[in-house]
XYZ file of C-alpha atoms in Angstrom:
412
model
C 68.903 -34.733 -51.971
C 71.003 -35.646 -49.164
C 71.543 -33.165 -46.538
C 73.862 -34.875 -43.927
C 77.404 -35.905 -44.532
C 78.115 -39.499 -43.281
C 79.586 -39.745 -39.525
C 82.795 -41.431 -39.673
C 82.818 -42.082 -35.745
C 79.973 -44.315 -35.803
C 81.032 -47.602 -34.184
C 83.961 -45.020 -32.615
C 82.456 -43.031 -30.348
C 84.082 -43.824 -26.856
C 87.439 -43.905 -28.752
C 87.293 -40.692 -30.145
C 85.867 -39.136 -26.929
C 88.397 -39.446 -25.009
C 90.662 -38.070 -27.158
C 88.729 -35.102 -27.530
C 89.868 -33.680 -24.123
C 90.108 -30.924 -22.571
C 93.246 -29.482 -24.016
C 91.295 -29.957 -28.014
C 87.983 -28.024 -26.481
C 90.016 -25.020 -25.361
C 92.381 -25.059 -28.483
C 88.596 -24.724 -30.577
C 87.529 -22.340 -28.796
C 90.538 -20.111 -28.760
C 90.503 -20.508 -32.201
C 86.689 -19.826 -32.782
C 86.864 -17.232 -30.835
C 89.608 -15.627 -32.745
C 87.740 -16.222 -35.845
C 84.829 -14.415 -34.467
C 86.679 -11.723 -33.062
C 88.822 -11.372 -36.243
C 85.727 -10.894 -38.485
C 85.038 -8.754 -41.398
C 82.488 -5.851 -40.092
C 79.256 -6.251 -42.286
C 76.995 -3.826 -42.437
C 73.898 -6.340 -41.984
C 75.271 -8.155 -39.058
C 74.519 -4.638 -37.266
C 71.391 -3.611 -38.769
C 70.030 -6.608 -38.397
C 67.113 -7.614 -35.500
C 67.516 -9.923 -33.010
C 70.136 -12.664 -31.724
C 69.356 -14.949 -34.806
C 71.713 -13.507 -36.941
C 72.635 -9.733 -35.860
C 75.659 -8.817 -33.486
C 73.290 -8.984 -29.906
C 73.498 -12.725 -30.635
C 77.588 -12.750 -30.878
C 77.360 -10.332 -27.949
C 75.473 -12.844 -26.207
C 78.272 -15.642 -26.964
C 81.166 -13.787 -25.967
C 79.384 -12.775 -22.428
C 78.281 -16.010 -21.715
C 81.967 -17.846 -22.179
C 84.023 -14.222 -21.349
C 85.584 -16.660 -18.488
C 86.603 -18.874 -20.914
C 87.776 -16.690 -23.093
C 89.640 -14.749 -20.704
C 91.864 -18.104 -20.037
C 91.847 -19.295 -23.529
C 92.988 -15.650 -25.208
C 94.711 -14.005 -22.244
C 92.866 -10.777 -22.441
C 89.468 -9.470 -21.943
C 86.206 -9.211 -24.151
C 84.566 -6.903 -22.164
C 84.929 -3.610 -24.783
C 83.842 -6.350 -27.273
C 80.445 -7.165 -25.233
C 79.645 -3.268 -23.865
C 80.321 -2.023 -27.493
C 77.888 -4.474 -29.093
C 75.249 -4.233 -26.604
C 75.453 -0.371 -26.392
C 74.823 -0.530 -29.551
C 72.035 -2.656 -29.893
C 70.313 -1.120 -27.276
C 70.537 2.519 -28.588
C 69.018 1.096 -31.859
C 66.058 -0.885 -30.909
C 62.817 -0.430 -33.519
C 59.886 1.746 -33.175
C 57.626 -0.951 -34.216
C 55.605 -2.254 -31.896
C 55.404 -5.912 -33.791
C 59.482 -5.589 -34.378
C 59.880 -4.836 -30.453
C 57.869 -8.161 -29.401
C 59.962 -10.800 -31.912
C 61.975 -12.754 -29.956
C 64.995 -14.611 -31.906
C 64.733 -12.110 -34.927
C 63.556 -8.836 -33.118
C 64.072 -6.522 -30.253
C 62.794 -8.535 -27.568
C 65.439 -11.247 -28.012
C 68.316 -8.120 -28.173
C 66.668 -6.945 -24.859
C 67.030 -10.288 -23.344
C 70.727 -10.902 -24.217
C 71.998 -7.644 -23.459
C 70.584 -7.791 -20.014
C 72.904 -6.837 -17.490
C 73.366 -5.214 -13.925
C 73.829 -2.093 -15.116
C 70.674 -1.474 -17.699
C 68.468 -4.284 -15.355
C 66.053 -1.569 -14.569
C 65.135 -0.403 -17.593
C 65.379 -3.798 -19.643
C 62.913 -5.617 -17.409
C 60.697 -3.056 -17.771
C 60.919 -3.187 -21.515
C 60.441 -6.845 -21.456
C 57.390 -6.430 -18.887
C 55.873 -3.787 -21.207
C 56.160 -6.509 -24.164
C 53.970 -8.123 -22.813
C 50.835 -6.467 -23.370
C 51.670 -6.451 -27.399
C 52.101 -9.916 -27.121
C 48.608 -10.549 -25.249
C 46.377 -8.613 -28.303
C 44.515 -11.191 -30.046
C 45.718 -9.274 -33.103
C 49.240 -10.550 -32.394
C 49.972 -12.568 -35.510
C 52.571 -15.144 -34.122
C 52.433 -17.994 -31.332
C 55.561 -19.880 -32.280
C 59.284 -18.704 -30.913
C 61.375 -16.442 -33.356
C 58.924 -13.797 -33.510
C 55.795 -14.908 -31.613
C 54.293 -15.516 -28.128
C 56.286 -18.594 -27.377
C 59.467 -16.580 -27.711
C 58.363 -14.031 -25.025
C 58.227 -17.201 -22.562
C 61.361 -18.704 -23.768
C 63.390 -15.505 -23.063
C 61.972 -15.551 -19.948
C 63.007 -18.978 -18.890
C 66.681 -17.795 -20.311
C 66.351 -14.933 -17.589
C 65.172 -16.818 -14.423
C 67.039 -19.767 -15.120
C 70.565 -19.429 -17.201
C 71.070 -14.977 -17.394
C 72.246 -15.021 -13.762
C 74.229 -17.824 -13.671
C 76.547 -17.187 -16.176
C 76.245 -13.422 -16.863
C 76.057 -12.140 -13.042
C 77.593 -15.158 -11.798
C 74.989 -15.732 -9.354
C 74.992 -19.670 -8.689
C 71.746 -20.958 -9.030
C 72.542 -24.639 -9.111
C 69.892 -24.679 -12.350
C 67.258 -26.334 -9.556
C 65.476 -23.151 -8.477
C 64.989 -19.375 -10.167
C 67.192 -16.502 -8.304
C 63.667 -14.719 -9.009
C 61.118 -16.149 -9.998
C 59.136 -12.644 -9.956
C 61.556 -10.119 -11.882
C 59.313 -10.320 -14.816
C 56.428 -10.818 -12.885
C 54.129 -14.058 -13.465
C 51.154 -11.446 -14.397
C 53.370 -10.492 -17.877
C 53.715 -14.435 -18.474
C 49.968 -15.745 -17.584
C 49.096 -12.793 -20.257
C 51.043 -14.174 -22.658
C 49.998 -18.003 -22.235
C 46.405 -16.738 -21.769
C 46.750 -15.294 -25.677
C 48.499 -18.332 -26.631
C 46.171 -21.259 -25.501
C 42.871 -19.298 -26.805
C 45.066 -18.447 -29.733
C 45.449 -22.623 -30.452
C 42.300 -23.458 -28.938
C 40.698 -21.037 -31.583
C 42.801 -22.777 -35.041
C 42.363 -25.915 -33.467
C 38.402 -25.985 -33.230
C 38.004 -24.026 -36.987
C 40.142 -26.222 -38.181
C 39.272 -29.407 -36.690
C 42.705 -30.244 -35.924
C 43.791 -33.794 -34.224
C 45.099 -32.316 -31.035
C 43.236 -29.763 -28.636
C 46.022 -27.133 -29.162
C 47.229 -26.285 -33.203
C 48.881 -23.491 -34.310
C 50.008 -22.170 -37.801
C 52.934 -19.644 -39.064
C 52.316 -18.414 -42.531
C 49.447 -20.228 -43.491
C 52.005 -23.639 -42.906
C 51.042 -26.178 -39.631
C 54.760 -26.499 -38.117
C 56.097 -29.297 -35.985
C 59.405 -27.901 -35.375
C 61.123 -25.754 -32.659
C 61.857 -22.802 -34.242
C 58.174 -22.251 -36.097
C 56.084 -24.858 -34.954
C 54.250 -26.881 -32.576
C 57.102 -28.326 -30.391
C 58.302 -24.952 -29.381
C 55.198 -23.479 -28.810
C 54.149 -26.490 -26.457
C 57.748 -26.385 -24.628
C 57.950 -23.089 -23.598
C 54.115 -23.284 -22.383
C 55.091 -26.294 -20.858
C 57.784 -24.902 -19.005
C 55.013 -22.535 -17.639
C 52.742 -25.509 -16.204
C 51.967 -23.864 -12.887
C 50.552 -20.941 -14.766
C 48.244 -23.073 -16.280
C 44.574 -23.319 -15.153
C 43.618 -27.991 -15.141
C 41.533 -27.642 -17.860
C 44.314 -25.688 -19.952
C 47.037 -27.923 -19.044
C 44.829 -31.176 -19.915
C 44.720 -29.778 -22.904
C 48.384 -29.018 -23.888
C 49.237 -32.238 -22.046
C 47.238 -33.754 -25.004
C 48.815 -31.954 -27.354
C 51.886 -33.122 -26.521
C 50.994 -37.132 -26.417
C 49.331 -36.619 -29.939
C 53.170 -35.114 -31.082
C 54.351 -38.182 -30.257
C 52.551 -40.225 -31.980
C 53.690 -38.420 -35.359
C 57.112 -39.529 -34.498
C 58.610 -41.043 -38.065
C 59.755 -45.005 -37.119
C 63.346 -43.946 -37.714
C 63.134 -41.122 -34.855
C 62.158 -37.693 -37.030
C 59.290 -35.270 -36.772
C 57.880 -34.209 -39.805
C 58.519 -30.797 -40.750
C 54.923 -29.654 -40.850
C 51.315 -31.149 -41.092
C 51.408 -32.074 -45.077
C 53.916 -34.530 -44.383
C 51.796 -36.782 -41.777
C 51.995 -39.748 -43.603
C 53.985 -39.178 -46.092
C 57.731 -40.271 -46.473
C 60.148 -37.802 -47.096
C 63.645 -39.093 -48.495
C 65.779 -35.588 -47.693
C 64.573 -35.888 -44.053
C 65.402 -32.023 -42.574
C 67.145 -32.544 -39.212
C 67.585 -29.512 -37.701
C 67.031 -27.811 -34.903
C 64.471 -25.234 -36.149
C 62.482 -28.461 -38.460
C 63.077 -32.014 -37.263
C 64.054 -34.145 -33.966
C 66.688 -31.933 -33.019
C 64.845 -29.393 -31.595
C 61.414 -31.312 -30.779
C 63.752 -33.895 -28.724
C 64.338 -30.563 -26.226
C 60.034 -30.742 -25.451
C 60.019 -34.517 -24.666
C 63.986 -34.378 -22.536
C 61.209 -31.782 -20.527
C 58.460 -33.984 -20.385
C 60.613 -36.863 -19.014
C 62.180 -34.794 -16.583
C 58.964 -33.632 -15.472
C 57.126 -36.767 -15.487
C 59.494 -39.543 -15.512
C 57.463 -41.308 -18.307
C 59.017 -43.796 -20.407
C 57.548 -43.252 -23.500
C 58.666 -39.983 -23.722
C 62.385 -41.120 -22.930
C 62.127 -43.943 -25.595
C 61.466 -41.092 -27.997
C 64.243 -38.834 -27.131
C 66.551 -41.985 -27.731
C 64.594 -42.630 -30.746
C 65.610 -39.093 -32.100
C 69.126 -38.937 -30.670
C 70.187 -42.263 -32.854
C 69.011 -40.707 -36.103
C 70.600 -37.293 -35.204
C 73.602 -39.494 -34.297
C 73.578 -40.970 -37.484
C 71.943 -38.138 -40.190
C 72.679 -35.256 -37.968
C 75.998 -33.645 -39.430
C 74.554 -31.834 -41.738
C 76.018 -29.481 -44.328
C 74.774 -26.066 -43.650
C 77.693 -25.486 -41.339
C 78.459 -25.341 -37.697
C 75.409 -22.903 -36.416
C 72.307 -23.621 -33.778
C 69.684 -23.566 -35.879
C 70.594 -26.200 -38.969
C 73.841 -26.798 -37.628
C 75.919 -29.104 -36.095
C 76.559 -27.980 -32.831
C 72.313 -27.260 -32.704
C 72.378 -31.082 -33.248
C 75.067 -31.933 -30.505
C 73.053 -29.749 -27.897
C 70.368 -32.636 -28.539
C 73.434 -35.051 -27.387
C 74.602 -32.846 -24.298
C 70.783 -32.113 -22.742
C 70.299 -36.119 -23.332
C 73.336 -36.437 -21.089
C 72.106 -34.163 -18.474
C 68.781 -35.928 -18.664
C 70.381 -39.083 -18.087
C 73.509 -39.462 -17.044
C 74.440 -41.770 -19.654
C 78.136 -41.360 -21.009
C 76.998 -42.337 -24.448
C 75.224 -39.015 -25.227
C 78.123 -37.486 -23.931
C 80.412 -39.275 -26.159
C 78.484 -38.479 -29.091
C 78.053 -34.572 -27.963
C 81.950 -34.505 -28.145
C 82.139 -35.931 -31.372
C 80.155 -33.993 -33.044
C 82.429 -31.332 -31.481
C 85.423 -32.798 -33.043
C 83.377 -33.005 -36.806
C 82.074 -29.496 -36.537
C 86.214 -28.456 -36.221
C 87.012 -31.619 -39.193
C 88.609 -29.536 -41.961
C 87.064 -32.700 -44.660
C 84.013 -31.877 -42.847
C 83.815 -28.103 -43.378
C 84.676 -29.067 -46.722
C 81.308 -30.262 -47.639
C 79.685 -27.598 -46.011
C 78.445 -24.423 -47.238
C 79.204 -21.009 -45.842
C 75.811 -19.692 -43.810
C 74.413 -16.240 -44.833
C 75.444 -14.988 -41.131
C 79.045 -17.236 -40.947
C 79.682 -15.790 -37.367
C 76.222 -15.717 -36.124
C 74.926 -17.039 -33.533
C 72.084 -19.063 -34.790
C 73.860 -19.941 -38.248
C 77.454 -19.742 -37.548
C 80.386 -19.398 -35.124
C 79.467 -17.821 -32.266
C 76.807 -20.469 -31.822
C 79.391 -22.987 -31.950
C 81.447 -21.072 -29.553
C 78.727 -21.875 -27.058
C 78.378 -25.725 -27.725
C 82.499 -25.877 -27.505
C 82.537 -23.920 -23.860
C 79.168 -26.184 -22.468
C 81.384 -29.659 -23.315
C 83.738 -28.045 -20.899
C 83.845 -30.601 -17.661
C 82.889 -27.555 -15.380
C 80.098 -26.671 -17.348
C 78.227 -29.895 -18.434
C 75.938 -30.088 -15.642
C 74.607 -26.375 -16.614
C 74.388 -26.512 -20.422
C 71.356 -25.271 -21.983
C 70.671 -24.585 -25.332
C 71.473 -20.937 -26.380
C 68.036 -18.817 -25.842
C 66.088 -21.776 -25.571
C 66.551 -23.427 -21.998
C 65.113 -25.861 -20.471
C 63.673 -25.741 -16.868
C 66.662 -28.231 -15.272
C-alpha cells in the first residue's frame, strides 16, 4: 500500500518557493482560519482529553497566531480562545492517570490554556503532576500520555508559552524562568523515567542501555516511542547525573544506527531488519518526528553524523512525505514540513526552507486534498486544521527564526 502521494515540485523547489510568498501564506491562513472558526460544533471535539484532538488544542492554535489572525480576519479571537479554555479548564478529569497524559489528557489542556490570568493555579497543577508521574506504578514513559510528555510540556512553557502567548521576547536562546515549574518536579520525573528504561532494558536484554515499551510494542517513533522519550530527556541534560546521561547518550547513537539506508526509522523493534514496502512517515512513527531528536543532538553537539542523518531523513520526507491522511501534525503534512522548517533553523540552508514552503503550497493543492482522506478530528490540532494553521503562521518571514513544533519544542 502506498501511503504518500507523489510530490510534483521535486526538481521545482526554488521555483515554486518564491512564488509562495507572503501574500499566498496569509490568504491560507485567513482561509484556514475561517474554516476552523466556521466549524460544525461536535460533541466529541469538547468531551474529548487533551490537545491531540479536543478543542484545548484549537484553543491553543488560535492563541498562538491571534496576531496573525487579527491582521488576516480584521477582528479578534479572543472570545474564541477564553471560551474554549474556560471550558476546558472547568472540565478537567478526576482521574489521577487522565490528569498526568500529556497530548491526550489533562496535563496537555493545562499546558495550553496557560495564561496570565489562571498562571497561579495552572503551575501548581502542573507541579502537583508531577508526583503521579514519579510512582513507579505510572504505566507510560513515552509523550502522549506518559512521563516524556510531562517534560515536553515543560520545555513548551519555559521556552515557546511566553513568547508567543505573553509576548515576552525571549529570543528562543535562554528560558524567561527556568524555575516556574521548579527543576525538583522535572528531576522527579526523569528520575522515574531512566530507572523506568534502565529496568525493561536489563529484563529484556535490550541493545541500548535505555528501552522502553507502550502496550507491550518497542516504539521508535515520536509520539510512542523511543525518539521522544530520549528527546525530551535530552532536552533535560543538566538534570542528568554522568552516569545517567552516558547512558541515554548511548541510547541515542544505537538509534542511529537503525536508520533504514533510504533515511526512515522503523516503526518499532519487529521491524529491525526487516524491509517494509508501505514505509509510515509520520510524525508520531517514522523520520519525521525522530529527525526533531538528532536536529537536537546536532545543535547540541555539532556532530556530523547526526546532521548527515537529519539530511538523510529530510530527502525521503521530501520525497514520500505528502502523505494522504490530510493536513494535521501528527500523520500529516504540515507535521512533515515542520521537519523542513526546524532543518532550516538548524542550518540556515534555503533548501529546507524551500521545501517547508512547498509542502505549504501541497497541503492547500485542491488535487492534493483530493487524494486525501478526511481525519477523525478534521479541525484538530494534531490531525487536522488547526495544526496546519500553525505550520502556515511559522513560514511567516517574522516568525521563521522562532518556529517550533506545536507542543513538542525543541531547546533552540
Amino acid at each position: 500500500m502506498v501511503r504518500f502521494i507523489a510530490n510534483k515540485f521535486i526538481g521545482k523547489s526554488k521555483e515554486v518557493a518564491e512564488n509562495t510568498d507572503e501574500k499566498f501564506l496569509k490568504s491560507s491562513i485567513q482561509a484556514v482560519a475561517r474554516h476552523i472558526l466556521e466549524r460544525p460544533q461536535n460533541d466529541e471535539e469538547w468531551s474529548d482529553r487533551g490537545p491531540y484532538t479536543s478543542v484545548s488544542g484549537t484553543g491553543l492554535a488560535l492563541a498562538l497566531n491571534r496576531d496573525v489572525l487579527q491582521e488576516v480576519l480584521h477582528r479578534s479571537v479572543n472570545k474564541e480562545i477564553q471560551d474554549i479554555f474556560n471550558y476546558c479548564l472547568q472540565n478537567l478529569s478526576k482521574n489521577r492517570e487522565r490528569q498526568a497524559r500529556y497530548l491526550c489528557g489533562d496535563l496537555g489542556t493545562l499546558v495550553a490554556s496557560l495564561n496570565v490570568s489562571v498562571r497561579d493555579d495552572v503551575i501548581e497543577r502542573i507541579e502537583q503532576i508531577s508526583h503521579i508521574l514519579a510512582e513507579k506504578s505510572y504505566p507510560n514513559d513515552e509523550v502522549l500520555y506518559g512521563r516524556a510528555g510531562y517534560l515536553a510540556g515543560v520545555l513548551w512553557i519555559r521556552y515557546v508559552h511566553f513568547c508567543f502567548i505573553e509576548k515576552i521576547d525571549t529570543n528562543f536562546s535562554r528560558t524567561v524562568n527556568e524555575n516556574l515549574i521548579s527543576d525538583d518536579c522535572v528531576k522527579r520525573v526523569l528520575k522515574a523515567m531512566y530507572e523506568s528504561g534502565r529496568k525493561y532494558s536489563k529484563k529484556h536484554n535490550s541493545p541500548c542501555p535505555l528501552f522502553y515499551e507502550w502496550h507491550e510494542s518497542e516504539y521508535i517513533g515520536a509520539a510512542h516511542g523511543l525518539a521522544g522519550i530520549y528527546h525530551t530527556m535530552m532536552s533535560f541534560e543538566n538534570l542528568l547525573a554522568p552516569s545517567e546521561l552516558d547512558d541515554l547518550k548511548a541510547s541515542i547513537d544505537w538509534l542511529l544506527t537503525v536508520q533504514i539506508t533510504e533515511g526512515n526509522w522503523p516503526s518499532s523493534s519487529k521491524w529491525f531488519g526487516r524491509e517494509r514496502e508501505d514505509q509510515l512517515i509520520h510524525w508520531c512513527h517514522g523520520a519525521s518526528g525522530v529527525i526533531h531528536l538528532y536536529i537536537q543532538m546536532y545543535h547540541k553537539t555539532r556532530d556530523e553524523k547526526y546532521l548527515e542523518a537529519c539530511k538523510l531523513a529530510g530527502h525521503l520526507i521530501w520525497e514520500k512525505g505528502v502523505i494522504k491522511k490530510g493536513p494535521g501534525l501528527c500523520h500529516g503534512v504540515s507535521g512533515n514540513g515542520y521537519a523542513f522548517l526546524m532543518l532550516y533553523r538548524l542550518t540556515s540552508d534555503e533548501k529546507w526552507l524551500s521545501r517547508a514552503l512547498c509542502f505549504a503550497r501541497l497541503m492547500m493543492d485542491k488535487d492534493v486534498q483530493g487524494q486525501q482522506r478526511t481525519p477523525d478530528s478534521p479541525y484538530s490540532l494534531f490531525e487536522g486544521w488547526a495544526g496546519a494553521l500553525c505550520f502556515l503562521c511559522d513560514l511567516l518571514p517574522e516568525r521563521r527564526d522562532k518556529a517550533q513544533f506545536p507542543l513538542y519544542p525543541n531547546t533552540f
